[in-house]
Amino acid sequence: MKILILMAIRNLWRHARRTLLTVASIAFGLAVILWLQCILAGRNKSMIDRVTSTRTGHLQVHRQDYLKDKAIQFTFTPAENLIERLPPGAAAAPRVYLPSLISSGEQSSSIMLVGIDPVAEQKVTDIANSTKGSSYLENDPSPDCTSRQILIGKSLATFLHADIGAKLVIMTQAADGTLGNDLFRVKGIYESGSPDMDKSVAYAPINCAAKVGALQGIHELAIHLPDPRALDAVRASLTNALPPPPAPPMSVSTWKEAMPSLASIISLNDSVLMMISV
């Protein structure tokens, strides 16, 4: 064995230029592979962080089939034991969703009005940090929603020619079959980094949105995890804590079910990473 090793070393240095060229080629190839792996892995993490920190959270609790049908009647009241199952450092925020028409008098646009708890939402998403140069929503405990405040995206504000303090009319199909409508005043303007979201999503205190839509309960409990790697374990724990019949059937979804197109992109990137590694 010793003789074979010595012969191999001698042969390598007999053609030193060829040996160095081969080593350099291998090193360059490995460097390119590692660089591509880092780029794709970083891109994946950036996309996941953006969608979970601005929209979905890591997990969501809904009435079963809500994500498929988006029926506004699919509301529920979250049980305390669900919150107790969350790991330390996790946070949860209730939401309601109302497909609506928003009008400034000059322009109108179709949007999704999202009713949120302003304080709880800050622990799940960073929408509050996106209100540069303007104010974030405040809690409105009044049953009649006396403040009627709304947070709109920069793209929507530009389209509606609306600024801070502007009055906007919200119209929506209420859960009881009537036409819900109310007058809101722009409290702040956010800029999420996604022009599509900024033009199509507006936020209001959850009781204000519920009043317009004649809603009882919430559509979604969004959950932020301190460690995204615990996603599957926490999902299983929450699923086991869902109320049994005769309560309406519930489900726990991840950001992948909430954003299937993004999940497909991540899966494709992971496949490319695997091919590169091989």
PDB file of C-alpha atoms in Angstrom:
ATOM      1  CA  MET A   1       0.000   0.000   0.000  1.00  0.00           C
ATOM      2  CA  LYS A   2       2.835   2.362   0.886  1.00  0.00           C
ATOM      3  CA  ILE A   3       4.455   1.747  -2.490  1.00  0.00           C
ATOM      4  CA  LEU A   4       1.182   2.492  -4.318  1.00  0.00           C
ATOM      5  CA  ILE A   5       0.775   5.778  -2.440  1.00  0.00           C
ATOM      6  CA  LEU A   6       4.339   6.830  -3.265  1.00  0.00           C
ATOM      7  CA  MET A   7       3.808   5.969  -6.930  1.00  0.00           C
ATOM      8  CA  ALA A   8       0.565   7.958  -7.010  1.00  0.00           C
ATOM      9  CA  ILE A   9       2.244  11.015  -5.495  1.00  0.00           C
ATOM     10  CA  ARG A  10       5.164  10.721  -7.931  1.00  0.00           C
ATOM     11  CA  ASN A  11       2.760  10.522 -10.894  1.00  0.00           C
ATOM     12  CA  LEU A  12       0.895  13.589  -9.679  1.00  0.00           C
ATOM     13  CA  TRP A  13       4.009  15.719  -9.568  1.00  0.00           C
ATOM     14  CA  ARG A  14       5.417  14.259 -12.775  1.00  0.00           C
ATOM     15  CA  HIS A  15       2.760  16.311 -14.598  1.00  0.00           C
ATOM     16  CA  ALA A  16       2.466  19.168 -12.112  1.00  0.00           C
ATOM     17  CA  ARG A  17       0.769  21.590 -14.516  1.00  0.00           C
ATOM     18  CA  ARG A  18      -1.958  19.090 -15.397  1.00  0.00           C
ATOM     19  CA  THR A  19      -2.440  18.196 -11.719  1.00  0.00           C
ATOM     20  CA  LEU A  20      -2.761  21.843 -10.657  1.00  0.00           C
ATOM     21  CA  LEU A  21      -5.186  22.539 -13.496  1.00  0.00           C
ATOM     22  CA  THR A  22      -7.357  19.585 -12.454  1.00  0.00           C
ATOM     23  CA  VAL A  23      -7.340  20.659  -8.792  1.00  0.00           C
ATOM     24  CA  ALA A  24      -8.208  24.237  -9.762  1.00  0.00           C
ATOM     25  CA  SER A  25     -11.093  23.041 -11.955  1.00  0.00           C
ATOM     26  CA  ILE A  26     -12.523  20.897  -9.160  1.00  0.00           C
ATOM     27  CA  ALA A  27     -12.142  23.728  -6.627  1.00  0.00           C
ATOM     28  CA  PHE A  28     -13.830  26.198  -8.975  1.00  0.00           C
ATOM     29  CA  GLY A  29     -16.700  23.789  -9.609  1.00  0.00           C
ATOM     30  CA  LEU A  30     -17.235  23.223  -5.890  1.00  0.00           C
ATOM     31  CA  ALA A  31     -17.136  26.976  -5.242  1.00  0.00           C
ATOM     32  CA  VAL A  32     -19.808  27.583  -7.898  1.00  0.00           C
ATOM     33  CA  ILE A  33     -21.993  24.809  -6.465  1.00  0.00           C
ATOM     34  CA  LEU A  34     -21.689  26.209  -2.925  1.00  0.00           C
ATOM     35  CA  TRP A  35     -22.430  29.714  -4.210  1.00  0.00           C
ATOM     36  CA  LEU A  36     -25.565  28.537  -6.025  1.00  0.00           C
ATOM     37  CA  GLN A  37     -26.696  26.589  -2.961  1.00  0.00           C
ATOM     38  CA  CYS A  38     -26.295  29.667  -0.766  1.00  0.00           C
ATOM     39  CA  ILE A  39     -28.137  31.870  -3.277  1.00  0.00           C
ATOM     40  CA  LEU A  40     -31.105  29.496  -3.582  1.00  0.00           C
ATOM     41  CA  ALA A  41     -31.267  28.758   0.151  1.00  0.00           C
ATOM     42  CA  GLY A  42     -31.126  32.472   0.943  1.00  0.00           C
ATOM     43  CA  ARG A  43     -33.803  33.215  -1.638  1.00  0.00           C
ATOM     44  CA  ASN A  44     -36.063  30.540  -0.167  1.00  0.00           C
ATOM     45  CA  LYS A  45     -35.631  31.889   3.361  1.00  0.00           C
ATOM     46  CA  SER A  46     -36.223  35.465   2.220  1.00  0.00           C
ATOM     47  CA  MET A  47     -39.484  34.555   0.444  1.00  0.00           C
ATOM     48  CA  ILE A  48     -40.735  32.519   3.412  1.00  0.00           C
ATOM     49  CA  ASP A  49     -39.825  35.251   5.907  1.00  0.00           C
ATOM     50  CA  ARG A  50     -41.553  37.892   3.804  1.00  0.00           C
ATOM     51  CA  VAL A  51     -44.837  36.022   3.417  1.00  0.00           C
ATOM     52  CA  THR A  52     -44.962  34.847   7.051  1.00  0.00           C
ATOM     53  CA  SER A  53     -44.022  38.255   8.452  1.00  0.00           C
ATOM     54  CA  THR A  54     -46.378  40.320   6.304  1.00  0.00           C
ATOM     55  CA  ARG A  55     -49.384  38.082   5.681  1.00  0.00           C
ATOM     56  CA  THR A  56     -49.858  34.515   6.801  1.00  0.00           C
ATOM     57  CA  GLY A  57     -47.823  33.845   9.929  1.00  0.00           C
ATOM     58  CA  HIS A  58     -46.390  30.332  10.158  1.00  0.00           C
ATOM     59  CA  LEU A  59     -49.669  28.600  11.069  1.00  0.00           C
ATOM     60  CA  GLN A  60     -53.373  29.387  10.830  1.00  0.00           C
ATOM     61  CA  VAL A  61     -56.445  27.898  12.449  1.00  0.00           C
ATOM     62  CA  HIS A  62     -59.665  27.987  10.390  1.00  0.00           C
ATOM     63  CA  ARG A  63     -63.009  26.333  10.027  1.00  0.00           C
ATOM     64  CA  GLN A  64     -62.468  23.309   7.820  1.00  0.00           C
ATOM     65  CA  ASP A  65     -62.618  24.145   4.094  1.00  0.00           C
ATOM     66  CA  TYR A  66     -62.388  27.900   4.737  1.00  0.00           C
ATOM     67  CA  LEU A  67     -59.216  28.184   2.652  1.00  0.00           C
ATOM     68  CA  LYS A  68     -60.995  26.427  -0.229  1.00  0.00           C
ATOM     69  CA  ASP A  69     -64.369  28.189  -0.117  1.00  0.00           C
ATOM     70  CA  LYS A  70     -63.536  31.493   1.651  1.00  0.00           C
ATOM     71  CA  ALA A  71     -67.156  31.642   2.816  1.00  0.00           C
ATOM     72  CA  ILE A  72     -67.566  34.565   5.214  1.00  0.00           C
ATOM     73  CA  GLN A  73     -70.028  32.502   7.277  1.00  0.00           C
ATOM     74  CA  PHE A  74     -67.197  30.110   8.277  1.00  0.00           C
ATOM     75  CA  THR A  75     -66.374  31.784  11.581  1.00  0.00           C
ATOM     76  CA  PHE A  76     -65.408  30.307  14.943  1.00  0.00           C
ATOM     77  CA  THR A  77     -64.517  31.282  18.481  1.00  0.00           C
ATOM     78  CA  PRO A  78     -60.938  30.219  19.368  1.00  0.00           C
ATOM     79  CA  ALA A  79     -60.681  27.990  22.431  1.00  0.00           C
ATOM     80  CA  GLU A  80     -58.298  28.910  25.239  1.00  0.00           C
ATOM     81  CA  ASN A  81     -56.593  25.517  25.107  1.00  0.00           C
ATOM     82  CA  LEU A  82     -55.322  26.311  21.600  1.00  0.00           C
ATOM     83  CA  ILE A  83     -53.354  29.288  22.898  1.00  0.00           C
ATOM     84  CA  GLU A  84     -52.044  27.198  25.776  1.00  0.00           C
ATOM     85  CA  ARG A  85     -50.579  24.682  23.308  1.00  0.00           C
ATOM     86  CA  LEU A  86     -48.313  27.301  21.724  1.00  0.00           C
ATOM     87  CA  PRO A  87     -44.583  27.073  22.557  1.00  0.00           C
ATOM     88  CA  PRO A  88     -42.873  29.855  24.566  1.00  0.00           C
ATOM     89  CA  GLY A  89     -42.314  32.934  22.437  1.00  0.00           C
ATOM     90  CA  ALA A  90     -45.096  32.124  19.974  1.00  0.00           C
ATOM     91  CA  ALA A  91     -47.886  34.622  19.347  1.00  0.00           C
ATOM     92  CA  ALA A  92     -51.409  34.450  17.931  1.00  0.00           C
ATOM     93  CA  ALA A  93     -53.645  37.085  16.349  1.00  0.00           C
ATOM     94  CA  PRO A  94     -57.339  36.853  15.354  1.00  0.00           C
ATOM     95  CA  ARG A  95     -58.486  38.019  11.933  1.00  0.00           C
ATOM     96  CA  VAL A  96     -61.615  38.384   9.831  1.00  0.00           C
ATOM     97  CA  TYR A  97     -61.659  38.738   6.047  1.00  0.00           C
ATOM     98  CA  LEU A  98     -64.202  40.677   3.995  1.00  0.00           C
ATOM     99  CA  PRO A  99     -64.058  40.959   0.190  1.00  0.00           C
ATOM    100  CA  SER A 100     -65.098  44.580  -0.221  1.00  0.00           C
ATOM    101  CA  LEU A 101     -65.436  47.557  -2.502  1.00  0.00           C
ATOM    102  CA  ILE A 102     -63.636  50.679  -1.303  1.00  0.00           C
ATOM    103  CA  SER A 103     -64.485  54.106  -2.690  1.00  0.00           C
ATOM    104  CA  SER A 104     -63.095  57.599  -2.253  1.00  0.00           C
ATOM    105  CA  GLY A 105     -65.765  59.281  -4.337  1.00  0.00           C
ATOM    106  CA  GLU A 106     -63.324  59.743  -7.214  1.00  0.00           C
ATOM    107  CA  GLN A 107     -62.217  56.122  -7.601  1.00  0.00           C
ATOM    108  CA  SER A 108     -63.323  52.673  -6.467  1.00  0.00           C
ATOM    109  CA  SER A 109     -61.431  49.397  -6.117  1.00  0.00           C
ATOM    110  CA  SER A 110     -62.020  45.816  -5.011  1.00  0.00           C
ATOM    111  CA  ILE A 111     -60.015  44.934  -1.901  1.00  0.00           C
ATOM    112  CA  MET A 112     -59.782  42.456   0.934  1.00  0.00           C
ATOM    113  CA  LEU A 113     -60.638  44.191   4.199  1.00  0.00           C
ATOM    114  CA  VAL A 114     -58.780  42.415   6.998  1.00  0.00           C
ATOM    115  CA  GLY A 115     -60.040  42.950  10.527  1.00  0.00           C
ATOM    116  CA  ILE A 116     -57.213  42.657  13.053  1.00  0.00           C
ATOM    117  CA  ASP A 117     -56.419  43.153  16.706  1.00  0.00           C
ATOM    118  CA  PRO A 118     -53.807  45.935  16.305  1.00  0.00           C
ATOM    119  CA  VAL A 119     -51.826  44.919  19.399  1.00  0.00           C
ATOM    120  CA  ALA A 120     -51.856  41.155  18.782  1.00  0.00           C
ATOM    121  CA  GLU A 121     -51.067  41.616  15.081  1.00  0.00           C
ATOM    122  CA  GLN A 122     -47.792  43.375  15.895  1.00  0.00           C
ATOM    123  CA  LYS A 123     -46.556  40.132  17.491  1.00  0.00           C
ATOM    124  CA  VAL A 124     -47.418  38.033  14.429  1.00  0.00           C
ATOM    125  CA  THR A 125     -46.608  40.262  11.430  1.00  0.00           C
ATOM    126  CA  ASP A 126     -44.608  43.439  10.906  1.00  0.00           C
ATOM    127  CA  ILE A 127     -47.353  45.407   9.148  1.00  0.00           C
ATOM    128  CA  ALA A 128     -47.111  48.021  11.918  1.00  0.00           C
ATOM    129  CA  ASN A 129     -43.489  48.680  10.944  1.00  0.00           C
ATOM    130  CA  SER A 130     -44.520  49.313   7.337  1.00  0.00           C
ATOM    131  CA  THR A 131     -46.421  52.518   8.147  1.00  0.00           C
ATOM    132  CA  LYS A 132     -43.532  54.860   7.410  1.00  0.00           C
ATOM    133  CA  GLY A 133     -44.406  58.474   8.090  1.00  0.00           C
ATOM    134  CA  SER A 134     -47.933  57.651   9.231  1.00  0.00           C
ATOM    135  CA  SER A 135     -49.798  56.054  12.129  1.00  0.00           C
ATOM    136  CA  TYR A 136     -50.726  52.457  12.826  1.00  0.00           C
ATOM    137  CA  LEU A 137     -54.184  51.316  13.910  1.00  0.00           C
ATOM    138  CA  GLU A 138     -55.301  51.627  17.521  1.00  0.00           C
ATOM    139  CA  ASN A 139     -57.599  49.324  19.441  1.00  0.00           C
ATOM    140  CA  ASP A 140     -61.222  50.425  19.371  1.00  0.00           C
ATOM    141  CA  PRO A 141     -63.097  48.640  22.179  1.00  0.00           C
ATOM    142  CA  SER A 142     -66.384  50.420  21.462  1.00  0.00           C
ATOM    143  CA  PRO A 143     -69.093  48.041  20.183  1.00  0.00           C
ATOM    144  CA  ASP A 144     -70.111  50.554  17.498  1.00  0.00           C
ATOM    145  CA  CYS A 145     -66.518  51.158  16.314  1.00  0.00           C
ATOM    146  CA  THR A 146     -66.616  54.907  16.849  1.00  0.00           C
ATOM    147  CA  SER A 147     -63.105  55.521  15.474  1.00  0.00           C
ATOM    148  CA  ARG A 148     -63.793  53.880  12.078  1.00  0.00           C
ATOM    149  CA  GLN A 149     -60.078  53.897  11.284  1.00  0.00           C
ATOM    150  CA  ILE A 150     -58.548  52.105   8.312  1.00  0.00           C
ATOM    151  CA  LEU A 151     -55.004  51.335   7.161  1.00  0.00           C
ATOM    152  CA  ILE A 152     -54.458  51.220   3.397  1.00  0.00           C
ATOM    153  CA  GLY A 153     -51.480  50.449   1.165  1.00  0.00           C
ATOM    154  CA  LYS A 154     -49.499  53.088  -0.668  1.00  0.00           C
ATOM    155  CA  SER A 155     -50.564  51.835  -4.107  1.00  0.00           C
ATOM    156  CA  LEU A 156     -54.235  51.916  -3.090  1.00  0.00           C
ATOM    157  CA  ALA A 157     -53.855  55.386  -1.576  1.00  0.00           C
ATOM    158  CA  THR A 158     -52.350  56.646  -4.832  1.00  0.00           C
ATOM    159  CA  PHE A 159     -55.124  55.063  -6.903  1.00  0.00           C
ATOM    160  CA  LEU A 160     -57.888  56.473  -4.688  1.00  0.00           C
ATOM    161  CA  HIS A 161     -56.188  59.880  -4.352  1.00  0.00           C
ATOM    162  CA  ALA A 162     -56.515  59.403  -0.597  1.00  0.00           C
ATOM    163  CA  ASP A 163     -54.221  60.735   2.112  1.00  0.00           C
ATOM    164  CA  ILE A 164     -54.171  60.592   5.907  1.00  0.00           C
ATOM    165  CA  GLY A 165     -57.562  61.631   7.248  1.00  0.00           C
ATOM    166  CA  ALA A 166     -59.406  60.960   3.980  1.00  0.00           C
ATOM    167  CA  LYS A 167     -62.875  59.437   4.215  1.00  0.00           C
ATOM    168  CA  LEU A 168     -63.454  56.157   2.400  1.00  0.00           C
ATOM    169  CA  VAL A 169     -66.631  54.123   1.984  1.00  0.00           C
ATOM    170  CA  ILE A 170     -66.474  50.353   2.468  1.00  0.00           C
ATOM    171  CA  MET A 171     -69.212  48.159   0.985  1.00  0.00           C
ATOM    172  CA  THR A 172     -69.396  44.389   1.376  1.00  0.00           C
ATOM    173  CA  GLN A 173     -71.766  41.432   1.361  1.00  0.00           C
ATOM    174  CA  ALA A 174     -72.534  40.782   5.032  1.00  0.00           C
ATOM    175  CA  ALA A 175     -72.821  37.335   6.589  1.00  0.00           C
ATOM    176  CA  ASP A 176     -76.572  37.819   7.124  1.00  0.00           C
ATOM    177  CA  GLY A 177     -77.163  38.421   3.418  1.00  0.00           C
ATOM    178  CA  THR A 178     -77.529  42.189   3.654  1.00  0.00           C
ATOM    179  CA  LEU A 179     -75.262  44.807   2.101  1.00  0.00           C
ATOM    180  CA  GLY A 180     -72.873  46.096   4.729  1.00  0.00           C
ATOM    181  CA  ASN A 181     -71.375  49.556   4.375  1.00  0.00           C
ATOM    182  CA  ASP A 182     -69.697  52.147   6.543  1.00  0.00           C
ATOM    183  CA  LEU A 183     -67.551  55.264   6.360  1.00  0.00           C
ATOM    184  CA  PHE A 184     -63.915  54.931   7.433  1.00  0.00           C
ATOM    185  CA  ARG A 185     -61.158  57.486   7.885  1.00  0.00           C
ATOM    186  CA  VAL A 186     -57.582  56.758   6.771  1.00  0.00           C
ATOM    187  CA  LYS A 187     -55.458  56.348   9.891  1.00  0.00           C
ATOM    188  CA  GLY A 188     -52.258  55.323   8.139  1.00  0.00           C
ATOM    189  CA  ILE A 189     -50.672  54.210   4.878  1.00  0.00           C
ATOM    190  CA  TYR A 190     -48.431  51.142   4.763  1.00  0.00           C
ATOM    191  CA  GLU A 191     -45.845  49.986   2.242  1.00  0.00           C
ATOM    192  CA  SER A 192     -45.206  46.237   2.425  1.00  0.00           C
ATOM    193  CA  GLY A 193     -42.811  45.930  -0.503  1.00  0.00           C
ATOM    194  CA  SER A 194     -45.453  44.127  -2.575  1.00  0.00           C
ATOM    195  CA  PRO A 195     -47.387  46.530  -4.852  1.00  0.00           C
ATOM    196  CA  ASP A 196     -50.124  43.918  -5.357  1.00  0.00           C
ATOM    197  CA  MET A 197     -50.697  43.599  -1.616  1.00  0.00           C
ATOM    198  CA  ASP A 198     -50.503  47.370  -1.118  1.00  0.00           C
ATOM    199  CA  LYS A 199     -53.278  47.861  -3.669  1.00  0.00           C
ATOM    200  CA  SER A 200     -55.561  44.998  -2.659  1.00  0.00           C
ATOM    201  CA  VAL A 201     -55.410  44.698   1.158  1.00  0.00           C
ATOM    202  CA  ALA A 202     -56.677  47.162   3.770  1.00  0.00           C
ATOM    203  CA  TYR A 203     -56.776  46.752   7.555  1.00  0.00           C
ATOM    204  CA  ALA A 204     -59.266  47.865  10.190  1.00  0.00           C
ATOM    205  CA  PRO A 205     -59.823  47.028  13.878  1.00  0.00           C
ATOM    206  CA  ILE A 206     -61.424  43.607  14.042  1.00  0.00           C
ATOM    207  CA  ASN A 207     -64.633  44.807  15.701  1.00  0.00           C
ATOM    208  CA  CYS A 208     -65.056  47.471  12.999  1.00  0.00           C
ATOM    209  CA  ALA A 209     -64.725  44.919  10.200  1.00  0.00           C
ATOM    210  CA  ALA A 210     -66.995  42.482  12.047  1.00  0.00           C
ATOM    211  CA  LYS A 211     -69.641  45.198  12.395  1.00  0.00           C
ATOM    212  CA  VAL A 212     -69.642  45.939   8.659  1.00  0.00           C
ATOM    213  CA  GLY A 213     -69.824  42.243   7.794  1.00  0.00           C
ATOM    214  CA  ALA A 214     -72.306  41.286  10.547  1.00  0.00           C
ATOM    215  CA  LEU A 215     -69.839  38.641  11.718  1.00  0.00           C
ATOM    216  CA  GLN A 216     -69.859  36.566  14.877  1.00  0.00           C
ATOM    217  CA  GLY A 217     -66.435  35.130  15.692  1.00  0.00           C
ATOM    218  CA  ILE A 218     -63.295  35.139  13.549  1.00  0.00           C
ATOM    219  CA  HIS A 219     -62.162  33.574  10.282  1.00  0.00           C
ATOM    220  CA  GLU A 220     -58.560  32.915  11.205  1.00  0.00           C
ATOM    221  CA  LEU A 221     -56.173  32.639  14.116  1.00  0.00           C
ATOM    222  CA  ALA A 222     -52.734  33.452  12.689  1.00  0.00           C
ATOM    223  CA  ILE A 223     -49.723  32.142  14.614  1.00  0.00           C
ATOM    224  CA  HIS A 224     -46.078  33.221  14.580  1.00  0.00           C
ATOM    225  CA  LEU A 225     -43.451  30.746  15.776  1.00  0.00           C
ATOM    226  CA  PRO A 226     -40.070  31.750  17.235  1.00  0.00           C
ATOM    227  CA  ASP A 227     -38.531  28.688  15.560  1.00  0.00           C
ATOM    228  CA  PRO A 228     -40.013  27.831  12.129  1.00  0.00           C
ATOM    229  CA  ARG A 229     -38.388  24.388  12.334  1.00  0.00           C
ATOM    230  CA  ALA A 230     -41.045  23.478  14.925  1.00  0.00           C
ATOM    231  CA  LEU A 231     -43.784  24.016  12.336  1.00  0.00           C
ATOM    232  CA  ASP A 232     -44.911  20.397  11.998  1.00  0.00           C
ATOM    233  CA  ALA A 233     -44.668  19.632  15.730  1.00  0.00           C
ATOM    234  CA  VAL A 234     -46.746  22.663  16.734  1.00  0.00           C
ATOM    235  CA  ARG A 235     -49.267  21.926  14.000  1.00  0.00           C
ATOM    236  CA  ALA A 236     -49.727  18.386  15.335  1.00  0.00           C
ATOM    237  CA  SER A 237     -50.120  19.691  18.895  1.00  0.00           C
ATOM    238  CA  LEU A 238     -52.754  22.240  17.867  1.00  0.00           C
ATOM    239  CA  THR A 239     -54.609  19.685  15.756  1.00  0.00           C
ATOM    240  CA  ASN A 240     -54.919  17.426  18.806  1.00  0.00           C
ATOM    241  CA  ALA A 241     -56.368  20.354  20.777  1.00  0.00           C
ATOM    242  CA  LEU A 242     -59.131  21.196  18.285  1.00  0.00           C
ATOM    243  CA  PRO A 243     -62.630  20.918  19.764  1.00  0.00           C
ATOM    244  CA  PRO A 244     -64.443  17.630  19.040  1.00  0.00           C
ATOM    245  CA  PRO A 245     -67.999  17.353  17.625  1.00  0.00           C
ATOM    246  CA  PRO A 246     -70.595  18.772  17.903  1.00  0.00           C
ATOM    247  CA  ALA A 247     -68.325  21.794  17.413  1.00  0.00           C
ATOM    248  CA  PRO A 248     -67.815  22.736  13.732  1.00  0.00           C
ATOM    249  CA  PRO A 249     -64.873  20.868  12.149  1.00  0.00           C
ATOM    250  CA  MET A 250     -61.632  22.846  12.298  1.00  0.00           C
ATOM    251  CA  SER A 251     -58.215  22.571  10.685  1.00  0.00           C
ATOM    252  CA  VAL A 252     -54.684  23.816  11.294  1.00  0.00           C
ATOM    253  CA  SER A 253     -52.858  24.961   8.157  1.00  0.00           C
ATOM    254  CA  THR A 254     -49.304  26.060   7.473  1.00  0.00           C
ATOM    255  CA  TRP A 255     -48.173  28.947   5.295  1.00  0.00           C
ATOM    256  CA  LYS A 256     -47.753  26.343   2.532  1.00  0.00           C
ATOM    257  CA  GLU A 257     -51.517  25.723   2.354  1.00  0.00           C
ATOM    258  CA  ALA A 258     -52.234  29.444   2.617  1.00  0.00           C
ATOM    259  CA  MET A 259     -49.772  30.309  -0.181  1.00  0.00           C
ATOM    260  CA  PRO A 260     -49.608  27.219  -2.448  1.00  0.00           C
ATOM    261  CA  SER A 261     -47.952  29.108  -5.315  1.00  0.00           C
ATOM    262  CA  LEU A 262     -45.054  30.120  -3.076  1.00  0.00           C
ATOM    263  CA  ALA A 263     -44.804  26.575  -1.714  1.00  0.00           C
ATOM    264  CA  SER A 264     -44.453  25.318  -5.308  1.00  0.00           C
ATOM    265  CA  ILE A 265     -41.626  27.772  -5.976  1.00  0.00           C
ATOM    266  CA  ILE A 266     -39.843  26.711  -2.789  1.00  0.00           C
ATOM    267  CA  SER A 267     -40.258  23.053  -3.736  1.00  0.00           C
ATOM    268  CA  LEU A 268     -38.798  23.724  -7.194  1.00  0.00           C
ATOM    269  CA  ASN A 269     -35.840  25.554  -5.671  1.00  0.00           C
ATOM    270  CA  ASP A 270     -35.271  22.657  -3.265  1.00  0.00           C
ATOM    271  CA  SER A 271     -35.260  20.232  -6.210  1.00  0.00           C
ATOM    272  CA  VAL A 272     -32.681  22.369  -7.994  1.00  0.00           C
ATOM    273  CA  LEU A 273     -30.577  22.422  -4.820  1.00  0.00           C
ATOM    274  CA  MET A 274     -30.726  18.636  -4.633  1.00  0.00           C
ATOM    275  CA  MET A 275     -29.728  18.268  -8.288  1.00  0.00           C
ATOM    276  CA  ILE A 276     -26.809  20.646  -7.798  1.00  0.00           C
ATOM    277  CA  SER A 277     -25.672  18.777  -4.707  1.00  0.00           C
ATOM    278  CA  VAL A 278     -25.712  15.462  -6.555  1.00  0.00           C
TER     279      VAL A 278
END
